[in-house]
PDB file of C-alpha atoms in Angstrom:
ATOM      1  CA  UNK A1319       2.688 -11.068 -20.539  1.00 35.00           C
ATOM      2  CA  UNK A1320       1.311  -8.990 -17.859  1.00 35.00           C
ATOM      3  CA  UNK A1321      -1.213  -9.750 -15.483  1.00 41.00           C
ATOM      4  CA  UNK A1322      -4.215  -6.671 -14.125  1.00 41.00           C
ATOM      5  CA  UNK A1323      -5.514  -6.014 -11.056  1.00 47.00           C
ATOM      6  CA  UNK A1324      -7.228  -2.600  -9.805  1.00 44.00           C
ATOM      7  CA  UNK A1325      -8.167  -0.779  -6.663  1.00 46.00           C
ATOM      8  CA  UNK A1326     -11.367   0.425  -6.430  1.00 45.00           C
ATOM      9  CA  UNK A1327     -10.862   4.277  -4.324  1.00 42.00           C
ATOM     10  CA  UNK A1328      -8.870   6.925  -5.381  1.00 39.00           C
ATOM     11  CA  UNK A1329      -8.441   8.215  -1.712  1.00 40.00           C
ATOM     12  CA  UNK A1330      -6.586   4.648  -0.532  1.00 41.00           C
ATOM     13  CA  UNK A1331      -4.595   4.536  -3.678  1.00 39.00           C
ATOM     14  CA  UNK A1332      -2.622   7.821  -3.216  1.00 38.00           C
ATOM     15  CA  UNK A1333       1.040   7.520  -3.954  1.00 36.00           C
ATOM     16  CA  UNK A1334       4.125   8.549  -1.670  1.00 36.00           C
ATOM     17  CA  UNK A1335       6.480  10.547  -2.887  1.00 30.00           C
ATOM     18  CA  UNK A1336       9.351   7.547  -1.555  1.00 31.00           C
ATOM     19  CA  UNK A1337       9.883   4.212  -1.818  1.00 32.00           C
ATOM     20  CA  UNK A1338       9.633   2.425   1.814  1.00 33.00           C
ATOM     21  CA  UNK A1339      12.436   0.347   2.729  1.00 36.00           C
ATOM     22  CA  UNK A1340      11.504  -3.461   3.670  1.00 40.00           C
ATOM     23  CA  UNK A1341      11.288  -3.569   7.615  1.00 42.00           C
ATOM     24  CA  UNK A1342      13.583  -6.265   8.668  1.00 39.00           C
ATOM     25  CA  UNK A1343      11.762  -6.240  11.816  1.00 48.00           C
ATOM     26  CA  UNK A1344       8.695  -8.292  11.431  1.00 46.00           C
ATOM     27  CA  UNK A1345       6.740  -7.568  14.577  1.00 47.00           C
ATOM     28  CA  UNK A1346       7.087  -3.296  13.558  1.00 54.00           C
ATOM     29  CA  UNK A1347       3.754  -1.730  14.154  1.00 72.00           C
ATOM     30  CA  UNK A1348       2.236  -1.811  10.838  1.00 83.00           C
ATOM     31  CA  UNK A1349      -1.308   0.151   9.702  1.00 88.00           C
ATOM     32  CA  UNK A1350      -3.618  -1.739   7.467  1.00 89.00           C
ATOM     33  CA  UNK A1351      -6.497  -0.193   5.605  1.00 90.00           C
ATOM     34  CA  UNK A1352      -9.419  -1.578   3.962  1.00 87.00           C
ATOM     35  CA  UNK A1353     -10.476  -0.808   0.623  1.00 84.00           C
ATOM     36  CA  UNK A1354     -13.462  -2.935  -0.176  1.00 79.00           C
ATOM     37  CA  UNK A1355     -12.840  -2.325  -4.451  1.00 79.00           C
ATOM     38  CA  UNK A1356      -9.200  -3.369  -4.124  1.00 81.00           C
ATOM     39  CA  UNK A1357      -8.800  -6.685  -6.281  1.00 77.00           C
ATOM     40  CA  UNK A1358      -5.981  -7.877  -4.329  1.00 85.00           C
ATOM     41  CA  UNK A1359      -4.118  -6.738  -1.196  1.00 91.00           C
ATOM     42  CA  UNK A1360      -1.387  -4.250  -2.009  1.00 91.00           C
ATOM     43  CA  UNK A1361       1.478  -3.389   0.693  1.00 91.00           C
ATOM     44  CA  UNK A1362       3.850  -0.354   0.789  1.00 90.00           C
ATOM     45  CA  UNK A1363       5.291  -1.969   3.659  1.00 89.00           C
ATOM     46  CA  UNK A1364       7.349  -5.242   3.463  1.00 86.00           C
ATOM     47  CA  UNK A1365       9.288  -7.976   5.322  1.00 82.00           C
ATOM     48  CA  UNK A1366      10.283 -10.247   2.749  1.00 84.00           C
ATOM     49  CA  UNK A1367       9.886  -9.949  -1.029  1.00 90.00           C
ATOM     50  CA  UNK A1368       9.183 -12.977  -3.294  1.00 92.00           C
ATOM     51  CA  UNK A1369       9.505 -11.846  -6.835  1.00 92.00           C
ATOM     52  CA  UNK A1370       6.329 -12.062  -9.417  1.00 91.00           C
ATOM     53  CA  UNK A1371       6.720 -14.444 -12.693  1.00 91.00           C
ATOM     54  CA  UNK A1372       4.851 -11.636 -14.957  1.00 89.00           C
ATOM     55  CA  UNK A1373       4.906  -8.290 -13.622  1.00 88.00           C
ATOM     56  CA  UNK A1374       1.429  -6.944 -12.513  1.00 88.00           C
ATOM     57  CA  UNK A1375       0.317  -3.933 -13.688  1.00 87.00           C
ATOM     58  CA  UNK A1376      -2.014  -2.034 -10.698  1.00 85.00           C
ATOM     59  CA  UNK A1377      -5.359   0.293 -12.494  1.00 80.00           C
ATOM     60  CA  UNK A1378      -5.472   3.033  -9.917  1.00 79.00           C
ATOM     61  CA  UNK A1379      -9.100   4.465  -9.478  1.00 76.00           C
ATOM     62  CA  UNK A1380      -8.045   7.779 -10.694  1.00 74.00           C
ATOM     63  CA  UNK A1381      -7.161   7.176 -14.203  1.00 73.00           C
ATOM     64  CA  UNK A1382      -5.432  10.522 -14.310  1.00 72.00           C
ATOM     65  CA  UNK A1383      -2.462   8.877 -11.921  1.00 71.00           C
ATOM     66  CA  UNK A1384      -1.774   6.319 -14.514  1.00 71.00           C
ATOM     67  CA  UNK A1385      -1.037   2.711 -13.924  1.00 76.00           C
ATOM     68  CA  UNK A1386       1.411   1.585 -11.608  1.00 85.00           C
ATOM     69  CA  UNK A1387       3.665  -1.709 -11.478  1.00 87.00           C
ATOM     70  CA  UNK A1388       4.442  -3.938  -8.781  1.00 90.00           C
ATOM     71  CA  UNK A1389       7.700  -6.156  -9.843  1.00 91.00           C
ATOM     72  CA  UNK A1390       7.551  -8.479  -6.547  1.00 93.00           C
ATOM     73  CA  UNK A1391       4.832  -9.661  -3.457  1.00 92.00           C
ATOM     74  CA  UNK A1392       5.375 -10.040   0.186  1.00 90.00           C
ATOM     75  CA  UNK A1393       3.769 -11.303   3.468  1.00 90.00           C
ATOM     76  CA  UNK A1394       3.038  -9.225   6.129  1.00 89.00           C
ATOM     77  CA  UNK A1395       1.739 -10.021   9.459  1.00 87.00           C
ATOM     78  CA  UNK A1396      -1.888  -8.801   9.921  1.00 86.00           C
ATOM     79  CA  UNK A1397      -4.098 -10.319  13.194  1.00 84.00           C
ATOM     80  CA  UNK A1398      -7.447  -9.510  11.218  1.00 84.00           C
ATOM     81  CA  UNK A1399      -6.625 -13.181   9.397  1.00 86.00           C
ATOM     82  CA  UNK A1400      -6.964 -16.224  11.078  1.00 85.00           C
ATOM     83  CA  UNK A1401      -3.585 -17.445  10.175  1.00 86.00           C
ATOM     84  CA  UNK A1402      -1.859 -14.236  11.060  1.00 85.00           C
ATOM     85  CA  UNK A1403      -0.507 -13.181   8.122  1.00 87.00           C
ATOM     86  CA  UNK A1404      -1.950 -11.345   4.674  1.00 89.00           C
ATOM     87  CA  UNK A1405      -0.065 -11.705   1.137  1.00 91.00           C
ATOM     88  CA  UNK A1406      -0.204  -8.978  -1.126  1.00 91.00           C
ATOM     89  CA  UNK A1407       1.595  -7.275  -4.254  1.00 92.00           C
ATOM     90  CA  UNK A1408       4.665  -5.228  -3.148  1.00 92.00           C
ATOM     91  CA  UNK A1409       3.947  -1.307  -4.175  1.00 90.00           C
ATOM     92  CA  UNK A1410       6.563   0.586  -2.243  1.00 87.00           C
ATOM     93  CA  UNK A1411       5.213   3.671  -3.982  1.00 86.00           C
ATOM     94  CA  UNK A1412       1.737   3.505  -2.163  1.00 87.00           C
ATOM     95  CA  UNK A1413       1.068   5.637   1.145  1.00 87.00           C
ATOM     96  CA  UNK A1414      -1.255   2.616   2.589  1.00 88.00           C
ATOM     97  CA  UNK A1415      -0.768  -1.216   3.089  1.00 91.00           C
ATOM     98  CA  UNK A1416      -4.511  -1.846   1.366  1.00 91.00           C
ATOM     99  CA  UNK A1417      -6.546  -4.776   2.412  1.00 91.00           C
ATOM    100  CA  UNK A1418      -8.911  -5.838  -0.553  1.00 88.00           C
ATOM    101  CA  UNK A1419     -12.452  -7.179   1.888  1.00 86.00           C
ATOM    102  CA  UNK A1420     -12.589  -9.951  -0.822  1.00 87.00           C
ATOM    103  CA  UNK A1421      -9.238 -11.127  -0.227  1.00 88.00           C
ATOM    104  CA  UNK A1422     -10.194 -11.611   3.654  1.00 89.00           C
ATOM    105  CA  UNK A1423     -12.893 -13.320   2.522  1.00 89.00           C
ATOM    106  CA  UNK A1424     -10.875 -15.686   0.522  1.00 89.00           C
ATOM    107  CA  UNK A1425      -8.574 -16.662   4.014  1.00 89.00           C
ATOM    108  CA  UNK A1426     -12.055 -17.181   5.756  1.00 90.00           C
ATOM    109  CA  UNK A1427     -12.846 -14.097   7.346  1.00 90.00           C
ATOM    110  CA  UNK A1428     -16.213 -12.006   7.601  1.00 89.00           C
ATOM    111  CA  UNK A1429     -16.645  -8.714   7.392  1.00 86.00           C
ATOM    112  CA  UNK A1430     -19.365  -6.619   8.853  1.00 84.00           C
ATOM    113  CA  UNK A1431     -20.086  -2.887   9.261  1.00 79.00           C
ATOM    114  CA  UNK A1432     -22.443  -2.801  12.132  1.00 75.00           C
ATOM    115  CA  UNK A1433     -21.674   0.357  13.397  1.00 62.00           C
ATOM    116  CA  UNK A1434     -20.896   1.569   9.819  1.00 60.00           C
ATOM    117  CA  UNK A1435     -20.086   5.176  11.038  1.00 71.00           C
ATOM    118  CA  UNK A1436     -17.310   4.150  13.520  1.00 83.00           C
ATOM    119  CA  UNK A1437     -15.979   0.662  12.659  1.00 84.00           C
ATOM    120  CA  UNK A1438     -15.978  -2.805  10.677  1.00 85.00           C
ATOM    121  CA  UNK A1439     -15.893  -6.165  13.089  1.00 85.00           C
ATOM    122  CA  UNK A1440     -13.853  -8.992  11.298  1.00 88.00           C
ATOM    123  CA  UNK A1441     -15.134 -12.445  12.284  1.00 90.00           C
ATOM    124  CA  UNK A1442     -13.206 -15.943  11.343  1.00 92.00           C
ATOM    125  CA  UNK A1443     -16.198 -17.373   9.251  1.00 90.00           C
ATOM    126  CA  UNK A1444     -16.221 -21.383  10.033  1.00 90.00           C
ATOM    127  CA  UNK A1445     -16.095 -20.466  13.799  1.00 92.00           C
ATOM    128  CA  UNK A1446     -17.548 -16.862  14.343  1.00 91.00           C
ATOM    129  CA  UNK A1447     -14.791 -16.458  16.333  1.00 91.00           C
ATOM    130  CA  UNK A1448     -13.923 -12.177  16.673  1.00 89.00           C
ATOM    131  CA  UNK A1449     -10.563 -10.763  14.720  1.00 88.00           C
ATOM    132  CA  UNK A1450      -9.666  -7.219  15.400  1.00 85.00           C
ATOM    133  CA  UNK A1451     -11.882  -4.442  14.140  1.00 84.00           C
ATOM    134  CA  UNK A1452     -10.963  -1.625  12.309  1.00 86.00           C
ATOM    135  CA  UNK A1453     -11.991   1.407  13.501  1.00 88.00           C
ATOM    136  CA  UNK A1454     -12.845   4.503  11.314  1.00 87.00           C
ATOM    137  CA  UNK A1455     -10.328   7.219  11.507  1.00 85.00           C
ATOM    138  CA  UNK A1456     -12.356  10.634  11.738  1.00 83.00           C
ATOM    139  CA  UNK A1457      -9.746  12.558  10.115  1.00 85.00           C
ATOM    140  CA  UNK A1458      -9.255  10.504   7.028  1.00 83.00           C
ATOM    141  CA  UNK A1459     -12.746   8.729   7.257  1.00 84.00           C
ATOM    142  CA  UNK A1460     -10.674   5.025   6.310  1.00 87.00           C
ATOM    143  CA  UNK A1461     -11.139   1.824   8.180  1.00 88.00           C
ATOM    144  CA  UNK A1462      -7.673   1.613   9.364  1.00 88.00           C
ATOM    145  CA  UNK A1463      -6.066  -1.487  11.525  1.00 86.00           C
ATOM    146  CA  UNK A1464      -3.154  -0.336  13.349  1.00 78.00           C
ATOM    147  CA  UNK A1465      -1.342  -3.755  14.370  1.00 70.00           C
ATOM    148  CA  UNK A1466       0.275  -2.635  18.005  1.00 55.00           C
ATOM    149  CA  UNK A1467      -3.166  -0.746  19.393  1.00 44.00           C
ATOM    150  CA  UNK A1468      -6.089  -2.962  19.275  1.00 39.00           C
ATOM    151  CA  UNK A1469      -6.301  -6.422  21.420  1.00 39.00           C
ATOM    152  CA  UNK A1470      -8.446  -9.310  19.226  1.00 41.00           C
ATOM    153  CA  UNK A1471     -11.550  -8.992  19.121  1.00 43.00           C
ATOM    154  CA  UNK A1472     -11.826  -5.957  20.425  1.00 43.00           C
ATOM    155  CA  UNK A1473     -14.931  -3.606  19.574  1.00 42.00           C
ATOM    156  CA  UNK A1474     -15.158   0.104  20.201  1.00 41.00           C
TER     157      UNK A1474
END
């Protein structure tokens, strides 16, 4: 039995040409990126890895890259959640730690592109209490959280 998930943009699903190493350091600067058609949240980066009961098999956006397989899932601390930290399928092959919008959702967070061109504010829901925002990187034109620059709540 395998289980199916996809991620919805072919520009956040790119693949490295290297497998990352698991950080034993957990407070490493880490970069998060949102993909709003991701299923799940899926991490190149790890601190911990828990393996999966059925392996998952990952539908990239771009068909043409083929399916890919992640064998384990892992925790890594993200301040745009409430409780600090964001669980995700373990995909060492991926050049982005991918944050699926629904799966903030899920742990209680709102999402809102005010200032659409430059950034997305993330809100704790039951409180309206301000996360981090994720700013939009000119160059690559992704909503990126970078986990050592920007205080909570911060907004550009």
């Amino acid at each position: 039995m395998v289980s199916r998930v996809g991620i919805g943009s072919p520009a956040l699903c790119s693949l490295g040409a290297s497998a990352v190493v698991p950080s034993p350091d957990p407070s490493a600067s880490l970069s998060f990126t949102f993909d709003s058609g991701a299923s799940r949240c899926f991490f190149r980066d790890s601190t911990t890895l828990t393996p999966l009961p059925v392996p998952a098999v990952v539908s990239l956006a771009d068909p043409s890259s083929g399916p890919v397989v992640a064998r384990s899932s892992t925790t890594l601390l993200c301040p745009a959640v409430p409780s600090g930290s964001l669980t995700g399928l373990h995909i060492p092959s991926f050049s982005r730690n991918l944050v699926g919008v629904g799966c903030l959702e899920d742990l209680g967070v709102t999402t809102t592109f005010p200032g659409h061109e430059r950034y997305a504010v993330c809100t704790e829901a039951a409180t309206g209490a301000p996360l981090p925002t994720f700013p939009r990187d000119p160059v690559s034109d992704l909503f990126t959280l970078d986990t050592v620059t920007p205080p909570a709540g911060a907004t550009p």
